[in-house]
XYZ file of N, CA and C in Angstrom:
558
model
N -171.070 -6.652 59.733
C -172.241 -5.597 60.351
C -172.271 -6.026 61.912
N -171.258 -6.157 62.496
C -171.161 -6.638 64.265
C -170.936 -5.114 64.685
N -171.530 -4.463 65.498
C -171.386 -3.625 66.616
C -170.698 -3.984 67.752
N -170.537 -5.162 68.012
C -170.113 -5.334 69.329
C -169.532 -6.977 69.020
N -168.670 -7.746 70.230
C -168.020 -8.799 69.756
C -168.361 -9.533 71.494
N -169.102 -10.002 71.541
C -168.640 -10.936 73.314
C -168.654 -12.508 73.265
N -167.385 -12.611 73.698
C -166.943 -14.103 73.533
C -166.492 -15.094 74.976
N -166.255 -16.032 75.083
C -166.134 -17.005 76.686
C -164.525 -16.556 76.537
N -164.138 -17.428 75.619
C -162.734 -17.007 75.006
C -161.768 -16.291 74.277
N -160.515 -15.887 74.083
C -159.957 -15.346 73.140
C -158.823 -15.456 73.018
N -158.170 -16.276 71.915
C -156.512 -16.801 71.599
C -156.158 -15.782 71.107
N -154.899 -15.307 72.230
C -153.990 -14.482 71.707
C -153.287 -14.914 70.380
N -152.774 -15.933 70.513
C -152.273 -17.059 69.332
C -153.086 -17.128 68.184
N -152.741 -16.501 67.118
C -153.574 -16.287 65.534
C -152.876 -17.216 64.949
N -153.294 -18.410 64.040
C -152.057 -19.179 63.609
C -152.792 -19.883 62.781
N -154.077 -19.301 61.766
C -154.218 -19.866 60.870
C -153.779 -19.939 59.816
N -153.766 -20.691 58.812
C -153.077 -20.448 57.748
C -152.806 -19.147 56.779
N -154.412 -18.905 56.908
C -154.585 -18.001 55.803
C -155.139 -16.983 56.118
N -154.254 -16.100 57.803
C -154.565 -15.265 57.987
C -153.759 -14.328 57.350
N -154.761 -12.768 57.648
C -154.388 -11.360 57.252
C -154.060 -10.755 58.478
N -154.773 -10.806 59.665
C -154.828 -10.156 60.181
C -155.794 -10.826 61.621
N -155.404 -10.506 62.914
C -155.878 -10.892 63.783
C -157.587 -10.075 64.632
N -158.324 -10.819 65.072
C -159.567 -10.775 65.120
C -159.465 -9.533 66.124
N -158.092 -8.827 66.880
C -158.211 -8.179 67.657
C -157.823 -6.836 66.739
N -157.373 -7.423 65.990
C -156.698 -5.996 64.579
C -158.418 -5.971 63.998
N -158.650 -6.675 63.558
C -160.066 -6.214 62.674
C -160.952 -5.365 63.361
N -161.121 -5.957 64.781
C -162.000 -5.003 65.574
C -161.986 -3.289 66.119
N -160.157 -3.315 66.165
C -160.171 -2.192 66.310
C -160.198 -1.612 64.388
N -160.006 -2.449 63.667
C -159.692 -1.474 62.163
C -160.985 -1.209 61.720
N -162.324 -1.719 62.483
C -163.572 -1.428 62.131
C -164.430 -0.580 63.661
N -163.558 -0.255 64.084
C -163.857 0.571 65.150
C -165.163 -0.241 66.501
N -164.789 -1.674 66.354
C -165.566 -2.205 66.887
C -165.171 -2.795 68.394
N -166.242 -2.843 69.492
C -165.915 -2.676 70.599
C -166.182 -4.731 71.399
N -164.824 -5.576 71.662
C -165.247 -6.748 72.242
C -164.589 -6.888 73.442
N -165.233 -7.857 73.671
C -164.774 -8.439 75.431
C -164.815 -9.895 75.323
N -164.113 -10.804 76.357
C -163.799 -11.977 76.874
C -164.018 -12.096 77.709
N -164.138 -13.870 78.132
C -164.244 -13.847 79.803
C -165.389 -13.959 80.392
N -166.800 -13.502 79.346
C -168.329 -13.526 79.622
C -168.754 -14.818 79.635
N -169.780 -15.566 80.442
C -170.107 -16.466 80.777
C -170.818 -16.615 79.623
N -170.853 -16.759 78.196
C -171.761 -16.834 77.097
C -172.751 -17.404 77.583
N -172.938 -18.714 77.829
C -174.274 -19.863 78.014
C -175.237 -18.889 79.208
N -174.546 -18.451 80.186
C -175.257 -17.373 81.228
C -176.123 -16.743 80.465
N -175.336 -15.790 79.600
C -176.057 -14.659 78.834
C -177.302 -15.570 78.303
N -176.868 -16.533 77.136
C -177.909 -16.541 76.294
C -178.812 -17.167 77.155
N -179.125 -17.802 78.530
C -179.680 -18.410 78.995
C -180.582 -17.315 79.764
N -180.288 -15.911 80.264
C -180.978 -14.633 80.615
C -181.581 -14.525 79.578
N -180.602 -14.353 77.965
C -181.426 -13.680 77.352
C -182.810 -14.400 76.640
N -182.557 -15.510 77.014
C -183.832 -16.572 76.693
C -184.912 -15.871 77.806
N -184.747 -15.926 78.544
C -185.867 -15.907 80.129
C -186.346 -14.355 80.329
N -185.300 -13.614 79.809
C -186.061 -12.358 80.227
C -186.313 -11.675 78.689
N -185.985 -12.273 77.609
C -186.532 -11.558 76.678
C -185.427 -10.577 75.729
N -185.435 -10.368 74.324
C -184.261 -9.189 74.341
C -184.034 -8.191 74.616
N -182.589 -7.580 74.913
C -182.815 -6.503 75.200
C -181.100 -5.843 74.967
N -181.877 -4.199 74.593
C -180.354 -3.181 74.080
C -179.498 -3.862 75.139
N -178.400 -3.834 74.847
C -176.960 -3.527 75.357
C -175.789 -2.829 74.947
N -174.722 -2.537 75.651
C -173.735 -1.765 75.252
C -172.435 -2.226 75.480
N -171.088 -2.178 74.978
C -169.883 -2.272 75.530
C -169.118 -0.925 76.032
N -168.906 -1.066 77.213
C -168.371 0.709 78.099
C -167.066 0.038 78.384
N -165.949 1.001 77.759
C -164.627 0.141 78.030
C -164.504 0.913 79.568
N -163.753 0.153 80.629
C -163.280 0.901 81.455
C -162.630 1.945 81.832
N -163.136 3.259 82.217
C -162.938 4.419 82.605
C -163.388 5.085 82.081
N -164.758 4.559 80.560
C -165.084 5.700 80.266
C -166.222 5.719 80.859
N -166.877 7.325 80.351
C -168.444 7.363 81.041
C -169.309 6.743 79.932
N -170.491 5.946 80.974
C -171.419 5.224 79.950
C -171.716 6.141 78.971
N -172.196 7.622 79.430
C -172.678 8.345 77.900
C -172.253 8.643 77.203
N -170.749 7.984 77.095
C -170.177 8.543 75.784
C -170.077 7.335 74.272
N -170.526 6.750 75.345
C -170.941 5.095 74.461
C -172.820 5.920 73.936
N -172.301 5.579 72.322
C -174.261 5.634 71.901
C -174.643 4.393 72.291
N -175.893 4.452 72.536
C -176.714 2.922 72.536
C -177.290 2.868 71.363
N -177.106 1.592 70.173
C -177.561 1.401 68.975
C -178.672 0.595 69.498
N -179.881 0.834 68.498
C -181.217 0.037 68.853
C -181.535 -0.429 67.565
N -181.238 -1.887 67.169
C -181.227 -2.207 65.829
C -182.602 -2.750 65.476
N -183.405 -2.422 65.881
C -185.009 -2.416 65.788
C -185.124 -0.672 65.244
N -184.296 -0.017 65.343
C -184.799 1.307 64.141
C -184.146 1.271 63.208
N -183.155 0.655 62.809
C -182.711 0.478 61.959
C -182.821 -0.827 60.611
N -182.751 -0.110 59.494
C -183.123 -1.053 58.356
C -182.372 -2.295 58.149
N -181.852 -2.908 58.512
C -180.907 -3.858 58.865
C -181.137 -4.791 57.551
N -182.415 -4.776 56.873
C -182.040 -5.663 55.385
C -181.897 -4.759 54.543
N -181.515 -3.184 54.204
C -181.606 -2.436 53.714
C -179.752 -2.521 53.574
N -179.230 -2.714 54.434
C -177.860 -2.519 54.819
C -177.191 -3.842 54.216
N -177.566 -4.512 54.033
C -177.635 -6.142 53.725
C -177.776 -6.570 52.241
N -178.736 -5.807 51.735
C -179.107 -6.092 50.588
C -178.098 -5.458 49.364
N -178.323 -6.609 48.167
C -177.216 -5.920 47.123
C -178.188 -4.783 46.935
N -177.172 -3.901 45.777
C -178.029 -2.356 45.279
C -178.706 -2.404 43.839
N -178.160 -3.238 42.965
C -178.310 -3.887 41.684
C -178.833 -5.073 41.699
N -179.641 -5.322 40.588
C -180.475 -6.317 40.263
C -178.558 -7.329 39.736
N -178.733 -9.129 40.163
C -177.884 -9.793 39.388
C -178.261 -10.784 38.965
N -178.188 -11.189 37.886
C -178.410 -12.707 37.484
C -177.604 -13.939 37.242
N -177.794 -14.784 38.155
C -176.975 -16.215 38.138
C -177.783 -17.471 36.927
N -177.290 -17.710 36.402
C -177.271 -18.649 35.320
C -176.769 -20.130 35.816
N -177.677 -20.823 36.013
C -176.990 -22.489 35.988
C -176.097 -23.208 35.242
N -175.411 -23.715 35.796
C -174.548 -24.581 34.351
C -175.073 -25.772 34.763
N -175.924 -26.720 35.812
C -176.524 -27.445 35.706
C -178.174 -28.066 34.283
N -178.509 -29.415 33.717
C -179.031 -29.668 32.979
C -180.646 -28.365 33.394
N -181.039 -27.384 32.257
C -181.795 -26.764 32.659
C -183.216 -27.501 32.662
N -183.543 -26.468 34.158
C -185.014 -27.151 34.570
C -186.336 -25.976 33.595
N -187.256 -26.326 32.539
C -188.148 -25.636 31.591
C -189.235 -25.142 32.447
N -189.159 -24.096 32.609
C -190.980 -23.062 32.232
C -191.586 -23.342 31.742
N -193.074 -22.982 31.752
C -194.134 -23.169 30.863
C -193.923 -22.329 29.900
N -193.532 -21.739 29.183
C -192.309 -21.268 28.167
C -191.631 -21.641 27.200
N -191.141 -22.877 27.859
C -190.221 -24.177 26.824
C -188.808 -22.956 27.483
N -188.702 -22.564 28.214
C -187.010 -21.679 28.416
C -186.583 -21.816 29.930
N -186.088 -21.775 30.414
C -184.778 -22.002 31.243
C -185.558 -21.429 31.767
N -186.578 -22.167 33.626
C -187.134 -21.371 34.209
C -186.142 -20.657 35.083
N -186.899 -19.215 35.345
C -186.931 -17.946 36.146
C -187.320 -18.156 37.695
N -186.491 -18.166 38.440
C -186.440 -17.631 39.620
C -186.318 -16.249 40.070
N -187.152 -15.429 40.412
C -186.605 -13.815 41.134
C -186.426 -14.199 42.624
N -185.763 -13.740 42.991
C -185.207 -13.785 44.470
C -184.942 -12.436 45.015
N -186.081 -11.672 46.009
C -185.787 -10.689 46.442
C -184.705 -10.908 47.537
N -183.124 -10.182 47.239
C -182.312 -10.520 48.994
C -183.125 -9.372 50.156
N -182.879 -10.142 51.041
C -183.405 -9.598 52.002
C -182.020 -9.660 52.961
N -181.082 -10.284 52.609
C -179.952 -10.864 53.317
C -179.532 -12.410 52.649
N -179.833 -12.712 51.682
C -180.007 -13.999 51.140
C -178.453 -15.178 51.321
N -178.125 -15.952 51.909
C -176.965 -16.620 51.778
C -176.671 -17.546 50.765
N -175.178 -17.396 50.861
C -174.773 -17.898 49.170
C -175.421 -19.435 49.064
N -175.459 -20.093 49.770
C -175.616 -21.559 50.030
C -177.097 -21.572 49.731
N -178.106 -20.773 49.403
C -179.342 -20.577 49.103
C -179.029 -20.654 47.326
N -178.170 -20.027 46.995
C -177.850 -19.419 45.693
C -177.427 -20.582 44.907
N -176.524 -21.009 45.864
C -175.827 -22.219 45.151
C -176.766 -24.070 45.064
N -177.697 -23.857 45.631
C -178.701 -24.427 45.870
C -179.698 -24.532 44.942
N -180.225 -23.054 43.888
C -181.292 -22.923 43.275
C -180.303 -23.060 42.288
N -178.785 -22.690 42.004
C -177.872 -23.235 40.935
C -178.250 -24.489 40.453
N -177.797 -25.425 41.591
C -178.068 -26.961 41.112
C -179.428 -27.352 40.748
N -180.363 -26.626 40.841
C -181.749 -26.992 40.034
C -181.731 -26.820 38.795
N -180.835 -26.205 37.811
C -180.612 -25.717 36.745
C -181.904 -24.779 36.715
N -182.029 -23.421 37.007
C -183.076 -22.358 37.142
C -181.714 -21.094 36.810
N -182.667 -20.226 36.409
C -182.095 -18.661 36.306
C -182.359 -18.235 37.814
N -181.392 -17.611 38.272
C -182.142 -16.717 39.717
C -181.302 -15.307 39.405
N -182.673 -14.629 39.352
C -182.728 -12.878 39.441
C -182.490 -12.447 40.408
N -181.606 -12.338 40.882
C -181.588 -11.726 42.679
C -181.864 -10.123 42.716
N -183.058 -9.683 43.365
C -182.786 -8.084 43.135
C -183.164 -7.919 44.648
N -182.289 -6.240 44.908
C -182.497 -6.089 46.004
C -183.990 -5.650 46.507
N -183.715 -5.713 47.890
C -185.293 -5.839 48.833
C -185.863 -4.822 48.538
N -185.963 -3.614 47.786
C -187.153 -2.913 47.439
C -187.112 -2.113 45.813
N -186.754 -3.255 45.208
C -186.885 -3.535 43.642
C -188.199 -3.591 43.693
N -188.634 -2.769 42.305
C -190.031 -2.843 41.910
C -190.071 -4.402 40.624
N -190.507 -5.077 41.081
C -190.145 -6.455 40.379
C -191.665 -6.581 39.180
N -192.395 -5.577 39.346
C -193.885 -5.939 38.512
C -193.247 -6.009 36.434
N -192.211 -5.259 36.635
C -192.152 -5.492 35.179
C -191.055 -6.928 34.617
N -190.842 -7.632 35.156
C -189.975 -8.618 34.787
C -191.103 -9.930 35.130
N -190.462 -10.809 34.319
C -190.839 -12.093 33.844
C -190.072 -13.126 34.825
N -190.603 -13.919 35.338
C -190.396 -15.046 36.155
C -191.252 -15.757 36.598
N -191.139 -17.124 36.697
C -191.700 -18.172 37.078
C -191.960 -18.216 38.591
N -191.549 -18.041 39.213
C -191.605 -17.814 40.527
C -190.535 -17.232 41.648
N -191.707 -16.863 42.705
C -190.674 -15.607 43.605
C -190.223 -16.107 45.011
N -189.267 -16.107 44.968
C -188.314 -16.361 46.718
C -187.942 -15.055 47.093
N -188.469 -15.053 48.525
C -188.293 -14.099 49.824
C -187.202 -14.665 50.506
N -186.124 -14.154 50.684
C -185.101 -14.839 51.127
C -185.158 -14.100 52.485
N -184.416 -15.111 53.196
C -183.748 -14.805 54.744
C -183.455 -13.406 55.099
N -182.998 -12.743 56.437
C -182.365 -11.547 56.688
C -182.695 -11.514 58.145
N -181.985 -10.139 58.131
C -182.079 -9.482 59.501
C -183.138 -8.376 59.470
N -183.480 -8.755 61.368
C -183.944 -7.044 61.337
C -185.555 -7.412 61.744
N -186.662 -6.545 61.681
C -187.466 -6.062 61.545
C -188.403 -6.214 60.629
N -189.464 -6.791 59.931
C -189.912 -6.826 58.903
C -190.997 -5.143 58.560
N -191.271 -4.904 59.665
C -191.711 -3.557 59.244
C -191.355 -2.795 58.401
N -189.990 -2.590 58.675
C -188.854 -1.858 57.949
C -189.045 -2.184 56.644
N -189.559 -3.332 56.191
C -189.693 -3.320 54.769
C -190.854 -3.121 54.111
N -191.566 -1.981 54.267
C -192.379 -1.619 53.524
C -192.963 -1.487 51.968
N -191.546 -1.293 51.415
C -191.742 -1.283 50.277
C -191.834 -2.735 49.343
N -191.325 -3.670 49.848
C -191.005 -4.887 49.932
C -192.574 -5.151 50.016
N -192.924 -5.190 51.073
C -194.491 -5.719 51.242
C -195.486 -5.263 50.494
N -195.198 -3.984 50.261
C -196.267 -3.345 48.622
C -196.201 -4.025 47.811
N -194.763 -4.341 47.105
C -194.849 -5.276 45.963
C -195.150 -6.454 45.934
N -194.983 -7.210 47.489
C -195.453 -8.226 47.277
C -197.038 -8.336 47.149
N -197.877 -7.499 48.150
C -199.336 -7.148 48.034
C -199.434 -7.309 46.981
N -198.660 -6.266 45.813
C -199.526 -5.802 44.074
C -199.251 -7.336 43.966
N -198.193 -8.222 43.880
C -197.855 -8.951 42.996
C -199.139 -10.645 43.304
N -199.520 -11.055 44.681
C -200.222 -11.323 45.131
C -202.102 -11.519 44.261
N -201.794 -10.083 44.602
C -203.691 -9.878 44.335
C -203.409 -9.942 42.995
N -202.679 -10.246 41.728
C -202.751 -9.987 40.395
C -203.158 -11.684 40.033
N -204.548 -11.642 39.454
C -205.022 -13.215 38.924
C -203.993 -14.283 38.318
N -202.858 -13.850 37.722
C -201.720 -14.289 37.369
C -200.705 -14.806 38.083
N -200.665 -14.724 39.909
C -199.822 -14.982 40.268
C -198.687 -15.829 39.984
N -197.436 -15.860 40.046
C -196.225 -16.870 40.252
C -196.623 -17.370 41.143
N -196.059 -18.693 41.468
C -195.787 -19.264 42.989
C -194.828 -18.270 43.749
N -195.185 -18.094 44.963
C -194.129 -17.145 45.984
C -194.242 -18.300 47.181
N -192.737 -17.766 47.749
C -192.388 -18.232 48.301
C -190.745 -17.886 49.437
N -191.314 -18.221 50.889
C -189.849 -17.542 51.415
C -189.238 -18.325 52.460
N -188.524 -18.122 53.427
C -187.996 -18.434 54.251
C -187.527 -17.387 55.013
N -188.125 -17.591 56.753
C -187.466 -16.891 57.739
C -188.152 -15.640 57.445
N -187.498 -14.353 57.174
C -188.298 -13.140 56.959
C -188.532 -12.914 56.113
N -188.383 -13.771 54.828
C -189.020 -13.629 53.754
C -190.868 -13.853 54.123
N -190.905 -14.978 54.845
C -191.744 -15.224 55.149
C -193.438 -15.129 56.102
N -192.416 -13.958 57.264
C -192.675 -13.077 57.996
C -193.762 -11.637 56.897
N -192.563 -11.597 55.698
C -192.492 -10.443 54.814
C -193.845 -10.607 53.949
N -194.399 -12.098 53.550
C -195.590 -12.903 53.314
C -196.727 -12.500 53.950
């Protein structure tokens, strides 16, 4: 999902034991521009002091107008990273029981969930039903709702906000918790 790469140093000697191609080859294959030799600490300090700003990498000799300006705030990045179909994960750990005596089921909205969060839930002995960011979960049975972290602007997730609003307004709403973007959506 990278649109550009800026690094302080780049090693032209690729030597990882599991290497299939170099970083440069990957960037070329995916048409992602990259530059090195940049003082990334100074760049980070500048962004911290001046606030987030748009930027683009223009190759030497190219007209600036030949490189499109991408504004990630105009994109629904969550839709790009979320899974497209629901997926059920069942833990092999001793089951944690829900109110109905069955293995507890957590429904997780995938806004860009990290693999380690899934592993954590599995370590707790629950079922994890992972659903796309815009999934209507009103017909699902679950003991708790988790809204994951993810990229981008929460205002791009109006479908998720609508589903959450409907759930929270219910008198019998289960516990709901989120992290990062998920908390912003709440």
